[in-house]
mmCIF file of C-alpha atoms in Angstrom:
data_model
loop_
_atom_site.group_PDB
_atom_site.id
_atom_site.type_symbol
_atom_site.label_atom_id
_atom_site.label_comp_id
_atom_site.label_asym_id
_atom_site.label_seq_id
_atom_site.Cartn_x
_atom_site.Cartn_y
_atom_site.Cartn_z
ATOM 1 C CA MET A 18 -0.015 0.000 0.036
ATOM 2 C CA LYS A 19 1.591 3.367 -0.974
ATOM 3 C CA LYS A 20 1.805 5.766 1.720
ATOM 4 C CA ASP A 21 0.023 9.549 1.766
ATOM 5 C CA PRO A 22 2.669 12.139 1.580
ATOM 6 C CA PHE A 23 0.207 14.347 3.365
ATOM 7 C CA ARG A 24 -0.661 12.042 5.782
ATOM 8 C CA THR A 25 3.277 11.861 6.769
ATOM 9 C CA LEU A 26 3.606 15.385 6.715
ATOM 10 C CA LEU A 27 0.440 16.078 9.083
ATOM 11 C CA LEU A 28 2.035 13.266 11.502
ATOM 12 C CA LYS A 29 5.361 14.909 11.446
ATOM 13 C CA TRP A 30 3.884 18.038 12.544
ATOM 14 C CA ALA A 31 1.739 16.511 15.132
ATOM 15 C CA ALA A 32 4.781 14.817 16.617
ATOM 16 C CA VAL A 33 6.311 18.152 16.658
ATOM 17 C CA PHE A 34 3.628 19.850 18.447
ATOM 18 C CA VAL A 35 3.577 17.125 20.877
ATOM 19 C CA LEU A 36 7.071 17.976 21.814
ATOM 20 C CA VAL A 37 6.896 21.609 21.683
ATOM 21 C CA SER A 38 3.685 21.287 23.907
ATOM 22 C CA GLY A 39 5.580 18.508 26.569
ATOM 23 C CA LEU A 40 8.762 21.195 26.617
ATOM 24 C CA PHE A 41 5.919 23.928 27.470
ATOM 25 C CA PHE A 42 4.326 21.911 30.140
ATOM 26 C CA THR A 43 8.004 21.049 31.805
ATOM 27 C CA LEU A 44 9.261 24.516 31.880
ATOM 28 C CA LEU A 45 5.969 25.722 33.585
ATOM 29 C CA ALA A 46 6.533 22.917 36.041
ATOM 30 C CA CYS A 47 9.950 23.799 36.674
ATOM 31 C CA PHE A 48 8.682 27.169 37.735
ATOM 32 C CA ARG A 49 5.831 26.279 39.580
ATOM 33 C CA ALA A 50 3.209 28.190 37.433
ATOM 34 C CA LYS A 51 0.108 28.930 39.144
ATOM 35 C CA PRO A 52 -3.013 26.919 38.291
ATOM 36 C CA PRO A 53 -4.848 29.807 35.953
ATOM 37 C CA VAL A 54 -1.619 30.319 34.129
ATOM 38 C CA PHE A 55 -1.444 26.690 33.585
ATOM 39 C CA ILE A 56 -4.959 26.454 32.329
ATOM 40 C CA GLY A 57 -4.408 29.211 30.165
ATOM 41 C CA GLY A 58 -1.317 27.418 28.345
ATOM 42 C CA LEU A 59 -2.926 24.284 28.020
ATOM 43 C CA ALA A 60 -6.170 26.155 26.260
ATOM 44 C CA TYR A 61 -3.431 28.348 24.335
ATOM 45 C CA ILE A 62 -1.829 25.007 22.752
ATOM 46 C CA ALA A 63 -4.992 23.439 22.286
ATOM 47 C CA CYS A 64 -6.651 26.173 20.534
ATOM 48 C CA SER A 65 -3.114 26.578 18.237
ATOM 49 C CA GLY A 66 -3.587 23.092 17.321
ATOM 50 C CA ALA A 67 -6.885 22.743 16.823
ATOM 51 C CA ILE A 68 -6.357 25.889 14.231
ATOM 52 C CA CYS A 69 -3.128 24.096 12.592
ATOM 53 C CA ALA A 70 -4.848 21.081 12.151
ATOM 54 C CA GLY A 71 -8.132 22.479 10.333
ATOM 55 C CA PHE A 72 -5.578 24.944 8.463
ATOM 56 C CA MET A 73 -3.563 21.576 7.192
ATOM 57 C CA LEU A 74 -6.859 19.476 6.555
ATOM 58 C CA SER A 75 -8.118 22.470 4.395
ATOM 59 C CA VAL A 76 -4.983 22.779 2.522
ATOM 60 C CA ARG A 77 -5.069 18.993 2.333
ATOM 61 C CA ARG A 78 -8.602 19.291 0.519
ATOM 62 C CA LYS A 79 -7.862 22.219 -1.704
ATOM 63 C CA MET A 80 -4.167 19.989 -2.855
ATOM 64 C CA GLU A 81 -6.567 17.060 -3.443
ATOM 65 C CA LEU A 82 -8.998 19.299 -5.624
ATOM 66 C CA VAL A 83 -6.304 20.769 -7.956
ATOM 67 C CA LEU A 84 -4.645 17.593 -8.455
ATOM 68 C CA ALA A 85 -7.846 16.094 -9.336
ATOM 69 C CA GLN A 86 -8.772 18.826 -11.685
ATOM 70 C CA LEU A 87 -5.113 18.856 -13.204
ATOM 71 C CA SER A 88 -5.679 14.793 -13.583
ATOM 72 C CA GLU A 89 -9.018 15.708 -15.399
ATOM 73 C CA MET A 90 -7.061 17.954 -17.773
ATOM 74 C CA ILE A 91 -4.326 15.551 -18.672
ATOM 75 C CA GLN A 92 -6.937 13.136 -19.184
ATOM 76 C CA ALA A 93 -8.537 15.475 -21.326
ATOM 77 C CA LEU A 94 -5.500 15.870 -23.683
ATOM 78 C CA ILE A 95 -4.791 12.417 -23.781
ATOM 79 C CA TYR A 96 -8.234 11.892 -25.640
ATOM 80 C CA SER A 97 -7.381 15.200 -27.841
ATOM 81 C CA ARG A 98 -10.228 16.969 -26.060
ATOM 82 C CA ASP A 99 -9.059 20.815 -25.244
ATOM 83 C CA LYS A 100 -10.909 21.133 -22.585
ATOM 84 C CA GLU A 101 -9.768 23.886 -20.160
ATOM 85 C CA ILE A 102 -10.430 23.037 -16.367
ATOM 86 C CA PHE A 103 -8.756 26.168 -15.279
ATOM 87 C CA SER A 104 -9.972 29.893 -16.572
ATOM 88 C CA VAL A 105 -7.556 31.302 -18.908
ATOM 89 C CA THR A 106 -8.711 34.839 -17.843
ATOM 90 C CA GLU A 107 -7.154 34.329 -14.285
ATOM 91 C CA ASP A 108 -3.209 34.957 -14.106
ATOM 92 C CA THR A 109 -2.980 31.930 -11.947
ATOM 93 C CA LEU A 110 0.176 29.586 -11.798
ATOM 94 C CA LEU A 111 -2.336 26.871 -12.529
ATOM 95 C CA SER A 112 -3.801 28.739 -15.617
ATOM 96 C CA LYS A 113 -0.474 29.130 -16.917
ATOM 97 C CA LEU A 114 0.507 25.465 -16.334
ATOM 98 C CA GLN A 115 -2.554 24.798 -18.206
ATOM 99 C CA SER A 116 -1.951 26.902 -21.273
ATOM 100 C CA GLN A 117 2.003 25.664 -21.391
ATOM 101 C CA VAL A 118 0.767 22.083 -21.537
ATOM 102 C CA ILE A 119 -1.887 22.597 -23.993
ATOM 103 C CA GLN A 120 0.868 24.497 -26.322
ATOM 104 C CA LEU A 121 3.235 21.297 -25.444
ATOM 105 C CA THR A 122 0.262 18.849 -26.630
ATOM 106 C CA GLY A 123 -0.161 20.941 -29.573
ATOM 107 C CA ILE A 124 3.555 21.014 -30.578
ATOM 108 C CA LEU A 125 3.513 16.982 -30.313
ATOM 109 C CA SER A 126 0.670 16.587 -32.169
ATOM 110 C CA VAL A 127 2.369 18.629 -34.768
ATOM 111 C CA GLN A 128 5.439 16.660 -34.914
ATOM 112 C CA LYS A 129 3.155 13.394 -34.957
ATOM 113 C CA GLU A 130 1.792 14.525 -38.041
ATOM 114 C CA ARG A 131 4.907 15.255 -39.865
ATOM 115 C CA TYR A 132 6.588 11.879 -38.700
ATOM 116 C CA SER A 133 3.231 10.395 -39.768
ATOM 117 C CA ARG A 134 3.371 12.065 -43.441
ATOM 118 C CA GLU A 135 7.007 11.485 -43.912
ATOM 119 C CA ASN A 136 6.712 7.561 -42.748
ATOM 120 C CA ARG A 137 4.021 7.549 -45.266
ATOM 121 C CA GLU A 138 5.849 9.181 -47.912
ATOM 122 C CA ILE A 139 8.766 6.884 -47.511
ATOM 123 C CA LYS A 140 6.118 4.165 -47.924
ATOM 124 C CA SER A 141 4.720 5.493 -50.843
ATOM 125 C CA LEU A 142 8.442 6.099 -52.477
ATOM 126 C CA ILE A 143 9.274 2.259 -51.834
ATOM 127 C CA SER A 144 6.055 1.280 -53.207
ATOM 128 C CA ASP A 145 6.739 3.475 -56.078
ATOM 129 C CA LEU A 146 10.696 2.243 -56.520
ATOM 130 C CA SER A 147 9.314 -1.612 -56.179
ATOM 131 C CA HIS A 148 6.337 -0.978 -59.241
ATOM 132 C CA GLN A 149 9.058 1.017 -61.441
ATOM 133 C CA LEU A 150 12.080 -1.112 -61.079
ATOM 134 C CA LYS A 151 9.969 -4.722 -61.716
ATOM 135 C CA THR A 152 9.556 -4.060 -65.252
ATOM 136 C CA PRO A 153 12.889 -3.196 -66.737
ATOM 137 C CA LEU A 154 14.489 -5.856 -64.425
ATOM 138 C CA ALA A 155 11.981 -8.616 -65.367
ATOM 139 C CA ASN A 156 12.836 -7.595 -68.983
ATOM 140 C CA LEU A 157 16.520 -8.032 -68.344
ATOM 141 C CA ALA A 158 16.379 -11.219 -66.905
ATOM 142 C CA MET A 159 14.115 -12.079 -70.047
ATOM 143 C CA TYR A 160 16.307 -11.230 -72.943
ATOM 144 C CA SER A 161 19.791 -12.216 -70.997
ATOM 145 C CA SER A 162 17.527 -15.592 -71.186
ATOM 146 C CA LEU A 163 17.265 -15.597 -74.509
ATOM 147 C CA LEU A 164 20.283 -14.502 -75.558
ATOM 148 C CA ASP A 165 21.779 -17.755 -74.014
ATOM 149 C CA ASP A 166 20.164 -19.830 -76.523
ATOM 150 C CA ALA A 167 22.643 -20.968 -78.761
ATOM 151 C CA GLY A 168 20.227 -21.707 -82.039
ATOM 152 C CA LEU A 169 18.901 -17.661 -81.883
ATOM 153 C CA PRO A 170 18.920 -16.241 -85.287
ATOM 154 C CA PRO A 171 21.353 -13.810 -85.992
ATOM 155 C CA ASP A 172 18.518 -11.101 -86.749
ATOM 156 C CA LYS A 173 16.750 -11.736 -83.432
ATOM 157 C CA ARG A 174 20.090 -11.937 -81.434
ATOM 158 C CA LEU A 175 20.610 -8.563 -82.429
ATOM 159 C CA GLU A 176 17.097 -7.502 -81.684
ATOM 160 C CA PHE A 177 17.059 -8.862 -78.494
ATOM 161 C CA SER A 178 20.381 -7.146 -77.574
ATOM 162 C CA ARG A 179 18.868 -3.888 -78.898
ATOM 163 C CA ARG A 180 15.909 -4.284 -76.322
ATOM 164 C CA LEU A 181 18.412 -5.402 -73.633
ATOM 165 C CA LYS A 182 20.127 -2.266 -74.096
ATOM 166 C CA SER A 183 17.290 -0.051 -73.933
ATOM 167 C CA GLN A 184 16.166 -1.405 -70.756
ATOM 168 C CA ILE A 185 19.397 -0.692 -69.363
ATOM 169 C CA ASP A 186 19.119 2.686 -70.516
ATOM 170 C CA LYS A 187 15.912 2.920 -68.697
ATOM 171 C CA LEU A 188 17.168 1.689 -65.718
ATOM 172 C CA ALA A 189 20.235 3.896 -65.695
ATOM 173 C CA TRP A 190 18.327 6.894 -66.449
ATOM 174 C CA LEU A 191 15.492 5.796 -63.603
ATOM 175 C CA MET A 192 18.538 5.367 -60.941
ATOM 176 C CA ASP A 193 20.124 8.650 -62.123
ATOM 177 C CA SER A 194 16.652 10.844 -61.676
ATOM 178 C CA LEU A 195 15.886 9.114 -58.246
ATOM 179 C CA ILE A 196 19.378 9.909 -56.916
ATOM 180 C CA LYS A 197 18.686 13.503 -58.121
ATOM 181 C CA LEU A 198 15.457 13.454 -56.108
ATOM 182 C CA SER A 199 17.042 12.032 -53.438
ATOM 183 C CA ARG A 200 19.538 14.243 -52.711
ATOM 184 C CA LEU A 201 17.201 17.346 -53.334
ATOM 185 C CA GLU A 202 14.879 15.837 -50.911
ATOM 186 C CA SER A 203 17.313 15.118 -48.294
ATOM 187 C CA GLY A 204 19.192 18.353 -48.354
ATOM 188 C CA ILE A 205 22.604 16.567 -49.447
ATOM 189 C CA ILE A 206 22.654 18.778 -52.467
ATOM 190 C CA SER A 207 20.944 22.262 -51.530
ATOM 191 C CA ILE A 208 19.688 25.045 -54.361
ATOM 192 C CA ARG A 209 22.376 27.147 -54.658
ATOM 193 C CA GLU A 210 21.261 30.558 -56.075
ATOM 194 C CA GLU A 211 24.039 33.185 -57.782
ATOM 195 C CA PRO A 212 22.955 35.903 -59.618
ATOM 196 C CA GLY A 213 23.264 34.966 -63.486
ATOM 197 C CA ASP A 214 21.475 35.369 -66.869
ATOM 198 C CA LEU A 215 18.797 33.224 -67.022
ATOM 199 C CA GLY A 216 18.981 33.275 -70.720
ATOM 200 C CA ASN A 217 22.130 31.336 -70.852
ATOM 201 C CA THR A 218 20.966 28.831 -68.504
ATOM 202 C CA VAL A 219 17.868 28.149 -70.849
ATOM 203 C CA LEU A 220 20.400 27.851 -73.684
ATOM 204 C CA ALA A 221 22.346 25.185 -71.854
ATOM 205 C CA ALA A 222 19.114 22.781 -71.285
ATOM 206 C CA ILE A 223 18.070 23.216 -75.046
ATOM 207 C CA LYS A 224 21.674 22.225 -75.855
ATOM 208 C CA GLN A 225 20.937 19.150 -73.493
ATOM 209 C CA ALA A 226 18.003 18.527 -75.045
ATOM 210 C CA PHE A 227 18.898 19.057 -78.942
ATOM 211 C CA PRO A 228 20.175 15.302 -79.606
ATOM 212 C CA ALA A 229 17.441 13.621 -78.874
ATOM 213 C CA ALA A 230 15.131 16.191 -80.686
ATOM 214 C CA GLU A 231 17.138 16.143 -83.643
ATOM 215 C CA MET A 232 16.996 12.189 -83.931
ATOM 216 C CA LYS A 233 13.599 12.314 -83.586
ATOM 217 C CA ASN A 234 13.324 15.536 -86.605
ATOM 218 C CA VAL A 235 11.463 17.790 -83.583
ATOM 219 C CA THR A 236 12.747 21.445 -84.302
ATOM 220 C CA ILE A 237 13.477 23.398 -80.865
ATOM 221 C CA GLU A 238 12.804 27.079 -81.797
ATOM 222 C CA TRP A 239 14.517 29.493 -79.330
ATOM 223 C CA LYS A 240 12.681 33.097 -79.336
ATOM 224 C CA GLY A 241 13.793 34.365 -75.564
ATOM 225 C CA GLY A 242 16.381 36.962 -75.062
ATOM 226 C CA GLN A 243 19.626 37.212 -73.140
ATOM 227 C CA GLY A 244 19.992 39.694 -70.548
ATOM 228 C CA ILE A 245 17.446 39.102 -67.910
ATOM 229 C CA VAL A 246 20.029 38.614 -64.880
ATOM 230 C CA LEU A 247 18.229 37.132 -61.660
ATOM 231 C CA SER A 248 19.575 35.160 -58.574
ATOM 232 C CA HIS A 249 18.852 31.497 -59.500
ATOM 233 C CA ASP A 250 20.940 28.090 -59.458
ATOM 234 C CA ALA A 251 21.761 27.787 -63.051
ATOM 235 C CA LYS A 252 22.669 24.174 -62.820
ATOM 236 C CA TRP A 253 19.432 22.876 -61.307
ATOM 237 C CA THR A 254 16.921 25.642 -63.150
ATOM 238 C CA ALA A 255 18.673 24.114 -66.568
ATOM 239 C CA GLU A 256 17.587 20.408 -65.194
ATOM 240 C CA ALA A 257 14.242 22.073 -64.543
ATOM 241 C CA VAL A 258 14.074 23.188 -67.946
ATOM 242 C CA TYR A 259 15.246 20.166 -69.729
ATOM 243 C CA ASN A 260 12.868 18.144 -68.401
ATOM 244 C CA VAL A 261 9.716 19.919 -69.570
ATOM 245 C CA ILE A 262 11.834 19.878 -73.229
ATOM 246 C CA ASP A 263 12.584 16.501 -73.124
ATOM 247 C CA ASN A 264 9.129 15.519 -72.183
ATOM 248 C CA ALA A 265 8.185 17.603 -75.239
ATOM 249 C CA VAL A 266 10.365 15.760 -77.699
ATOM 250 C CA LYS A 267 9.019 12.251 -76.102
ATOM 251 C CA TYR A 268 5.568 13.181 -76.383
ATOM 252 C CA SER A 269 5.819 14.911 -80.002
ATOM 253 C CA GLU A 270 5.303 13.420 -83.294
ATOM 254 C CA PRO A 271 8.460 13.753 -85.642
ATOM 255 C CA GLY A 272 8.102 16.803 -87.329
ATOM 256 C CA GLY A 273 7.020 18.721 -84.741
ATOM 257 C CA ASN A 274 7.578 21.995 -83.118
ATOM 258 C CA ILE A 275 8.877 23.211 -79.746
ATOM 259 C CA ILE A 276 8.950 27.197 -79.063
ATOM 260 C CA LEU A 277 11.018 28.255 -76.008
ATOM 261 C CA THR A 278 10.331 32.204 -75.018
ATOM 262 C CA LEU A 279 11.625 34.281 -72.213
ATOM 263 C CA THR A 280 10.123 37.212 -70.666
ATOM 264 C CA ALA A 281 10.797 39.700 -67.623
ATOM 265 C CA TYR A 282 7.871 41.278 -65.675
ATOM 266 C CA ASN A 283 8.081 43.673 -63.048
ATOM 267 C CA LEU A 284 8.714 40.625 -60.203
ATOM 268 C CA PHE A 285 8.981 37.740 -62.199
ATOM 269 C CA ALA A 286 10.625 36.179 -64.995
ATOM 270 C CA ARG A 287 8.696 34.068 -67.048
ATOM 271 C CA ILE A 288 9.960 30.831 -69.278
ATOM 272 C CA ASP A 289 7.344 29.133 -71.242
ATOM 273 C CA ILE A 290 7.444 25.904 -73.384
ATOM 274 C CA ALA A 291 5.340 25.038 -75.947
ATOM 275 C CA ASP A 292 4.636 22.263 -78.039
ATOM 276 C CA ASN A 293 2.224 21.084 -80.602
ATOM 277 C CA GLY A 294 2.427 17.332 -79.286
ATOM 278 C CA LEU A 295 -0.484 15.157 -77.864
ATOM 279 C CA GLY A 296 -1.390 17.207 -75.318
ATOM 280 C CA ILE A 297 -2.581 16.397 -71.593
ATOM 281 C CA PRO A 298 -6.321 15.420 -70.622
ATOM 282 C CA PRO A 299 -7.972 18.265 -68.533
ATOM 283 C CA GLU A 300 -8.961 15.838 -65.553
ATOM 284 C CA GLU A 301 -5.191 14.793 -65.726
ATOM 285 C CA LEU A 302 -3.661 18.668 -65.155
ATOM 286 C CA ASN A 303 -3.859 18.592 -61.596
ATOM 287 C CA ALA A 304 -1.555 14.983 -61.128
ATOM 288 C CA ILE A 305 1.278 15.976 -63.770
ATOM 289 C CA PHE A 306 3.511 16.786 -61.195
ATOM 290 C CA ARG A 307 3.072 13.964 -58.873
ATOM 291 C CA ARG A 308 6.128 11.507 -58.777
ATOM 292 C CA PHE A 309 5.636 8.495 -60.804
ATOM 293 C CA HIS A 310 2.901 9.827 -62.696
ATOM 294 C CA ARG A 311 2.484 8.724 -66.057
ATOM 295 C CA GLY A 312 -0.467 10.115 -68.540
ATOM 296 C CA SER A 313 -3.323 7.734 -69.889
ATOM 297 C CA ASN A 314 -2.297 8.624 -73.057
ATOM 298 C CA VAL A 315 1.711 8.112 -72.706
ATOM 299 C CA ARG A 316 1.640 4.798 -71.536
ATOM 300 C CA ASP A 317 3.677 3.641 -74.677
ATOM 301 C CA ALA A 318 6.550 6.461 -74.364
ATOM 302 C CA ASP A 319 9.663 6.020 -72.439
ATOM 303 C CA GLY A 320 9.801 7.428 -68.952
ATOM 304 C CA VAL A 321 8.733 6.933 -65.577
ATOM 305 C CA GLY A 322 7.515 10.051 -64.599
ATOM 306 C CA LEU A 323 9.857 12.052 -62.360
ATOM 307 C CA GLY A 324 10.728 14.737 -64.727
ATOM 308 C CA LEU A 325 7.590 17.115 -63.759
ATOM 309 C CA TYR A 326 8.144 16.125 -60.572
ATOM 310 C CA LEU A 327 11.950 17.365 -59.826
ATOM 311 C CA THR A 328 10.786 20.348 -62.418
ATOM 312 C CA ARG A 329 8.538 21.702 -60.019
ATOM 313 C CA LYS A 330 10.569 20.949 -56.913
ATOM 314 C CA ILE A 331 13.310 22.777 -58.454
ATOM 315 C CA ILE A 332 11.385 25.651 -59.310
ATOM 316 C CA THR A 333 9.256 26.003 -56.074
ATOM 317 C CA GLY A 334 12.296 25.575 -54.098
ATOM 318 C CA GLN A 335 13.714 29.180 -55.646
ATOM 319 C CA GLY A 336 10.491 30.913 -54.624
ATOM 320 C CA GLY A 337 9.041 30.263 -58.053
ATOM 321 C CA TYR A 338 6.102 28.761 -59.711
ATOM 322 C CA ILE A 339 4.503 26.726 -62.747
ATOM 323 C CA LYS A 340 1.739 27.217 -64.929
ATOM 324 C CA THR A 341 0.375 24.677 -67.383
ATOM 325 C CA ALA A 342 -1.807 25.005 -70.545
ATOM 326 C CA SER A 343 -2.837 22.099 -72.664
ATOM 327 C CA GLU A 344 -5.800 20.816 -75.144
ATOM 328 C CA PRO A 345 -5.569 17.334 -76.278
ATOM 329 C CA GLY A 346 -4.091 16.415 -80.027
ATOM 330 C CA ARG A 347 -2.807 20.173 -80.086
ATOM 331 C CA GLY A 348 0.047 20.311 -77.644
ATOM 332 C CA SER A 349 1.050 21.762 -74.300
ATOM 333 C CA MET A 350 2.476 24.860 -72.769
ATOM 334 C CA PHE A 351 4.482 25.102 -69.344
ATOM 335 C CA SER A 352 5.396 28.485 -67.873
ATOM 336 C CA LEU A 353 7.929 28.533 -65.631
ATOM 337 C CA PHE A 354 8.096 31.463 -63.165
ATOM 338 C CA LEU A 355 11.207 32.518 -61.060
ATOM 339 C CA PRO A 356 11.299 35.643 -59.199
ATOM 340 C CA LEU A 357 12.922 38.739 -59.825
ATOM 341 C CA GLY A 358 15.527 40.771 -57.161
ATOM 342 C CA ARG A 359 14.675 37.932 -54.232
ATOM 343 C CA VAL A 360 16.765 37.040 -51.334
ATOM 344 C CA PRO A 361 18.464 33.787 -52.034
ATOM 345 C CA GLY A 362 17.037 31.322 -49.977
ATOM 346 C CA GLN A 363 13.649 32.698 -49.523
ATOM 347 C CA SER A 364 10.693 30.387 -50.615
ATOM 348 C CA GLY A 365 7.768 31.519 -52.603
ATOM 349 C CA PRO A 366 4.579 30.084 -53.889
ATOM 350 C CA SER A 367 3.735 27.222 -55.617
ATOM 351 C CA SER A 368 0.981 26.673 -58.701
ATOM 352 C CA SER A 369 0.168 24.200 -61.329
#
């Protein structure tokens, strides 16, 4: 059985009171006090003892009431009920304690939600990765076993070798994109903004996409200008622009045309990338920036759905945003906005 600390305190006080009373009577006896004095002293001690005992009992009841209220408040917080037991209009220690406990509960709730969200994102990423890696790995195993056949005709061997190389290239591209994504999301590689000519950055992205466009006979037309200087990460911004151009090349028919323009406004610089390709269905416009999203009309084209996700992350990480306009069968236009005269490291809005 647990000891009552208040009862222990009361017993100790009673022992001290008895000791003091005994000492008082001993002194009276030594000095041979008269009976009226003796009786008066005894009455004084009795009254003092009764008053102290009553006071301590009232303190005990008050403490028990406060502890019960604290217990009720904590129980309410445990079950996520923001119930105020103590009045918030009174500047008392208990009301301050209640406010602090409620604030702490809010902080812990936010942290719990953040950890839960991160856990869901990790699970989603693992699920997406297993799904994306399953197909190329299965194809590699299949073509490798087919090539082991000694009696395979030369033309079939050449065809299977090309397909095997295609799957290896797809797997390598996927891993490269995932490495870039993980470095950005984990902060291993951060976006470092420095003043630079945005036109040169866009030209670097065009040069990177030009070989694939040339092979497909797709024209890339640059109508932008140079001289728009703003603080941005040239390498990552070129990566973002390249991803959009690369998508335009993939989803354009041979002989298609891609037009890039660069415009400066009061607050933002705008990069427009327009194509006359397949276009995007209206119901999918809000989903194209999701990780691993593939449009319903581009299932047969190469890609895994990471390019636009990376683009949005890079642009929003520099305080910019993206707008999209598209019509199925008539092409799409992606508008990338980057702020002019912004302090490096400052975040901005995002849009799609």
